[in-house]
CSV table of C-alpha atoms in Angstrom, one decimal:
chain,number,residue,atom,x,y,z
C,13,MET,CA,145.0,75.6,54.1
C,14,ALA,CA,145.7,79.3,52.8
C,15,ILE,CA,143.2,81.6,53.5
C,16,VAL,CA,141.1,83.2,50.4
C,17,GLU,CA,140.3,86.6,51.7
C,18,THR,CA,143.5,88.2,53.4
C,19,MET,CA,142.9,89.3,57.1
C,20,ARG,CA,145.2,91.9,59.0
C,21,LEU,CA,146.9,90.8,62.4
C,22,LEU,CA,148.7,92.8,64.7
C,23,VAL,CA,151.3,91.1,67.0
C,24,VAL,CA,152.9,92.5,70.2
C,25,GLU,CA,155.9,91.1,71.4
C,26,ASP,CA,158.9,92.7,72.8
C,27,ASP,CA,161.4,90.0,72.3
C,28,SER,CA,162.0,90.4,68.2
C,29,ALA,CA,163.2,86.7,67.9
C,30,VAL,CA,159.9,85.6,69.0
C,31,ALA,CA,157.8,88.4,66.9
C,32,ASP,CA,160.1,87.5,63.9
C,33,LEU,CA,158.8,83.9,64.4
C,34,LEU,CA,155.0,84.6,65.0
C,35,GLY,CA,155.0,87.1,62.3
C,36,ARG,CA,156.3,84.3,59.8
C,37,ALA,CA,154.1,81.4,61.1
C,38,LEU,CA,151.3,83.5,60.7
C,39,ARG,CA,152.2,84.7,57.3
C,40,ARG,CA,152.4,81.5,56.1
C,41,GLU,CA,149.0,80.9,56.9
C,42,GLY,CA,148.0,84.1,54.6
C,43,TYR,CA,147.3,86.7,57.0
C,44,ALA,CA,148.9,90.2,56.5
C,45,VAL,CA,150.8,91.0,60.0
C,46,ASP,CA,152.1,94.2,61.8
C,47,ILE,CA,154.5,93.8,64.6
C,48,ALA,CA,154.5,95.9,67.7
C,49,PRO,CA,157.4,96.2,69.9
C,50,ASP,CA,155.4,97.7,73.0
C,51,GLY,CA,151.9,98.4,74.6
C,52,ASP,CA,151.9,102.3,73.2
C,53,GLU,CA,153.1,101.3,69.8
C,54,ALA,CA,150.2,98.6,69.6
C,55,LEU,CA,147.4,101.3,70.9
C,56,TRP,CA,148.7,103.7,67.9
C,57,LEU,CA,148.7,101.1,65.0
C,58,SER,CA,145.1,100.2,66.4
C,59,SER,CA,143.8,103.4,66.3
C,60,GLU,CA,145.3,103.4,62.6
C,61,ASN,CA,144.0,100.4,61.2
C,62,ALA,CA,141.3,98.1,61.5
C,63,TYR,CA,142.3,94.7,62.2
C,64,ASP,CA,141.0,91.6,62.3
C,65,GLY,CA,142.5,89.9,65.2
C,66,ILE,CA,145.5,90.9,67.9
C,67,VAL,CA,147.9,88.5,69.4
C,68,LEU,CA,149.3,90.4,72.3
C,69,ASP,CA,152.0,89.6,74.9
C,70,VAL,CA,150.8,90.5,78.1
C,71,MET,CA,154.5,91.4,79.4
C,72,ILE,CA,155.4,94.2,77.3
C,73,PRO,CA,157.1,97.6,78.0
C,74,GLY,CA,154.8,101.0,78.3
C,75,ALA,CA,151.4,99.8,78.8
C,76,ASP,CA,151.2,96.4,79.6
C,77,GLY,CA,149.0,93.9,77.9
C,78,PHE,CA,146.3,93.9,80.4
C,79,GLU,CA,146.4,97.9,79.9
C,80,VAL,CA,146.2,97.6,76.3
C,81,VAL,CA,143.2,95.7,76.1
C,82,ARG,CA,141.4,98.1,78.9
C,83,ARG,CA,142.1,100.9,76.7
C,84,LEU,CA,141.1,99.3,73.2
C,85,ARG,CA,137.7,98.6,75.1
C,86,ALA,CA,137.4,101.8,76.5
C,87,SER,CA,137.6,103.4,73.1
C,88,GLU,CA,135.1,100.9,72.0
C,89,GLN,CA,137.4,98.7,69.7
C,90,TRP,CA,136.1,95.3,69.6
C,91,VAL,CA,138.5,93.3,67.3
C,92,PRO,CA,139.4,89.8,68.9
C,93,VAL,CA,142.5,89.8,71.3
C,94,LEU,CA,144.6,86.8,72.1
C,95,LEU,CA,146.6,87.1,75.3
C,96,LEU,CA,150.2,85.2,75.4
C,97,THR,CA,151.1,85.0,78.9
C,98,ALA,CA,154.1,82.9,80.6
C,99,ARG,CA,151.7,82.9,83.7
C,100,ASP,CA,148.9,80.1,83.9
C,101,GLY,CA,147.4,81.3,87.8
C,102,VAL,CA,143.8,81.1,87.4
C,103,ASP,CA,143.9,84.7,88.4
C,104,ASP,CA,146.0,85.9,85.6
C,105,ARG,CA,143.7,84.5,83.5
C,106,VAL,CA,140.7,86.1,85.0
C,107,HIS,CA,142.5,89.4,84.9
C,108,GLY,CA,143.0,89.2,81.3
C,109,LEU,CA,139.1,88.3,80.7
C,110,ASP,CA,138.3,90.8,82.9
C,111,ALA,CA,140.4,93.6,81.2
C,112,GLY,CA,138.5,92.6,77.5
C,113,ALA,CA,140.4,89.9,75.7
C,114,ASP,CA,138.8,87.1,73.8
C,115,ASP,CA,141.0,84.4,74.6
C,116,TYR,CA,144.4,83.7,76.2
C,117,LEU,CA,147.6,81.1,75.5
C,118,VAL,CA,150.1,80.1,78.0
C,119,LYS,CA,153.7,80.3,77.1
C,120,PRO,CA,155.6,78.1,75.6
C,121,PHE,CA,152.7,77.0,73.0
C,122,ALA,CA,152.6,75.1,70.0
C,123,MET,CA,152.5,77.2,67.0
C,124,ALA,CA,149.8,74.6,65.8
C,125,GLU,CA,148.0,76.0,68.7
C,126,LEU,CA,148.5,79.8,68.1
C,127,SER,CA,147.2,79.1,64.5
C,128,ALA,CA,144.1,77.3,65.4
C,129,ARG,CA,142.9,80.3,68.2
C,130,VAL,CA,143.7,83.0,65.8
C,131,ARG,CA,141.6,81.0,63.1
C,132,ALA,CA,138.9,80.6,65.9
C,133,LEU,CA,139.0,84.1,66.8
C,134,THR,CA,138.8,85.9,63.5
C,135,ARG,CA,135.9,83.6,62.3
C,136,ARG,CA,134.0,85.3,65.1
C,137,ALA,CA,132.2,88.7,64.6
C,138,PRO,CA,133.8,91.3,66.9
C,139,GLN,CA,131.9,91.4,69.8
C,140,GLU,CA,131.2,94.2,72.3
C,141,ARG,CA,133.1,93.4,75.6
C,142,PRO,CA,131.6,96.3,78.0
C,143,PRO,CA,133.4,97.1,80.9
C,144,ILE,CA,130.1,96.6,83.0
C,145,ILE,CA,128.1,93.6,82.5
C,146,GLN,CA,124.5,93.6,83.1
C,147,VAL,CA,121.7,90.6,83.2
C,148,GLY,CA,118.3,92.2,84.2
C,149,ASP,CA,118.9,93.6,87.4
C,150,LEU,CA,122.5,92.1,87.9
C,151,VAL,CA,125.0,94.2,87.5
C,152,LEU,CA,129.0,92.9,87.5
C,153,ASP,CA,131.7,95.5,87.4
C,154,PRO,CA,135.1,93.5,86.4
C,155,ALA,CA,137.4,96.4,87.5
C,156,SER,CA,136.0,97.0,90.5
C,157,ARG,CA,135.0,93.3,91.6
C,158,ARG,CA,131.5,94.8,92.5
C,159,VAL,CA,128.2,93.3,92.1
C,160,SER,CA,124.4,94.4,92.8
C,161,ARG,CA,121.2,93.4,92.4
C,162,ASN,CA,118.4,95.9,91.8
C,163,GLY,CA,120.9,98.8,92.9
C,164,SER,CA,121.9,97.4,96.3
C,165,GLY,CA,125.5,96.1,96.5
C,166,VAL,CA,126.2,92.3,97.4
C,167,THR,CA,128.8,91.1,98.9
C,168,LEU,CA,130.8,87.9,97.1
C,169,SER,CA,134.1,85.9,98.1
C,170,PRO,CA,136.8,85.9,95.4
C,171,LYS,CA,135.5,82.3,94.0
C,172,GLU,CA,132.0,83.4,93.9
C,173,PHE,CA,132.9,86.4,91.9
C,174,SER,CA,134.6,84.4,89.6
C,175,LEU,CA,131.8,82.0,89.0
C,176,LEU,CA,129.3,84.6,88.6
C,177,HIS,CA,131.5,86.4,86.1
C,178,GLU,CA,131.6,83.4,84.2
C,179,LEU,CA,127.7,82.6,84.1
C,180,MET,CA,127.4,86.3,83.1
C,181,ARG,CA,129.7,86.6,80.7
C,182,HIS,CA,127.5,84.0,78.8
C,183,PRO,CA,124.0,84.9,79.8
C,184,GLY,CA,121.3,82.5,78.6
C,185,ARG,CA,123.8,79.9,77.9
C,186,ALA,CA,124.3,76.9,79.8
C,187,LEU,CA,127.8,76.3,81.0
C,188,SER,CA,128.9,72.7,82.3
C,189,ARG,CA,130.3,71.7,85.7
C,190,THR,CA,133.3,70.9,83.4
C,191,HIS,CA,133.7,74.7,82.1
C,192,LEU,CA,133.1,76.0,85.1
C,193,LEU,CA,136.1,74.1,86.9
C,194,GLU,CA,138.1,74.9,84.2
C,195,HIS,CA,137.3,78.5,83.9
C,196,VAL,CA,136.9,79.4,87.7
C,197,TRP,CA,139.0,76.7,89.4
C,198,ASP,CA,142.2,75.4,88.1
C,199,PHE,CA,143.1,72.7,85.6
C,200,ALA,CA,145.0,71.2,88.1
C,201,TYR,CA,142.4,71.1,90.4
C,202,ASP,CA,141.7,67.5,91.6
C,203,GLY,CA,138.3,67.7,93.6
C,204,THR,CA,135.3,66.7,92.3
C,205,SER,CA,132.7,68.9,90.2
C,206,ASN,CA,130.5,69.0,93.6
C,207,VAL,CA,132.4,72.0,94.3
C,208,VAL,CA,130.3,74.2,91.8
C,209,ASP,CA,127.3,73.1,93.0
C,210,VAL,CA,128.2,74.1,96.5
C,211,TYR,CA,129.5,77.3,95.1
C,212,ILE,CA,126.0,77.9,92.8
C,213,GLY,CA,124.4,77.3,96.1
C,214,TYR,CA,125.9,80.2,97.6
C,215,LEU,CA,125.0,82.7,94.9
C,216,ARG,CA,121.5,81.3,94.9
C,217,GLU,CA,121.5,82.2,98.7
C,218,LYS,CA,122.9,86.1,98.5
C,219,LEU,CA,121.6,86.8,94.8
C,220,ASP,CA,118.5,85.2,94.3
C,221,ARG,CA,116.4,83.9,97.7
C,222,SER,CA,117.3,87.0,99.2
C,223,TYR,CA,115.6,89.1,96.9
C,224,GLY,CA,113.0,86.5,95.9
C,225,ARG,CA,114.3,86.0,92.5
C,226,ARG,CA,115.8,82.7,90.4
C,227,SER,CA,117.9,83.9,87.9
C,228,ILE,CA,120.5,81.5,88.6
C,229,VAL,CA,119.1,78.6,86.6
C,230,THR,CA,119.7,74.7,86.5
C,231,VAL,CA,119.7,73.3,82.9
C,232,ARG,CA,119.1,69.9,83.3
C,233,GLY,CA,121.8,67.6,81.8
C,234,ALA,CA,124.0,70.9,80.7
C,235,GLY,CA,125.1,72.9,83.5
C,236,TYR,CA,123.9,76.1,84.6
C,237,THR,CA,123.2,79.7,83.1
C,238,VAL,CA,121.7,83.1,84.4
C,239,VAL,CA,119.0,84.5,82.7
C,240,ASP,CA,117.0,87.9,83.0
C,241,ASP,CA,114.1,86.7,85.4
C,242,ARG,CA,112.3,89.8,86.1
C,243,ALA,CA,109.2,89.4,83.5
C,244,ALA,CA,108.9,85.9,85.8
C,245,SER,CA,109.2,87.9,89.0
C,246,ASP,CA,106.6,90.3,88.0
C,247,HIS,CA,103.8,87.7,87.4
C-alpha cells in the first residue's frame, strides 16, 4: 500500500549492492531514501536532515552502527533506528538496544519483514532514549552497566542486569515471561519460564528487600513491571 505522506529514510550500508536493493525496495513503498556508505557520512547526513527513520547496518566503516546510535542519542536526535546485524547473539542485541536503537533485524532477512519493521518504527513518535534510565530512585547506566538505588551502588550479575534493563525500559508496563525470555535470554533457550521468576526473586532481594521497597511488581496474569514506589513507601 502506498504511503500518503512521503517520509524520508536514511539507509546506512557499505555494500553497494545491498544498499541499492534496500533503497529500491523502500522507494517502492513510497519512502524518500538517502544512502550513506559509512558511519561518518551517516552522522553528517543526520545532522543536516530530519529523517523519519534510519536503517543502519552494524558492521560499517568508520564509526560502526553502535557508535552511530550512541552519537545520535548523545546529540539528542531521537529518530527511530532499525539496526541490521549478522550477529544474533543476545549480547549483541542488548548492546544495540543499550546504545539507543529502537529495533534490530538479523541478516539474512525477508524484505517484507524489513518493510514491516520500518512501517512500525515510522508510525511512532520519536521517543527519547536517554543514556541513563531512572525509575524513582532506581538508576541504571547501560554504558557502564552500573545500577544504584537511592544513590547506593548495587552489584548485579550480567543476567540480572539485562533483566532489570528490559523492565526499566518499559516502566509501568507489564512484561510477560515470554517477552522477557525472548529479550533477555535467547530465542533458542529451551528451559521453562520459571527461570524468569527465579531471577525476579534475585532482583527483589537485592533492590527491594534490602531497601524496604516494592518497586518490582507482579501483575497477575500479565507478568512483571517496575514502578516508582517512593510515594507508597513514604506512607
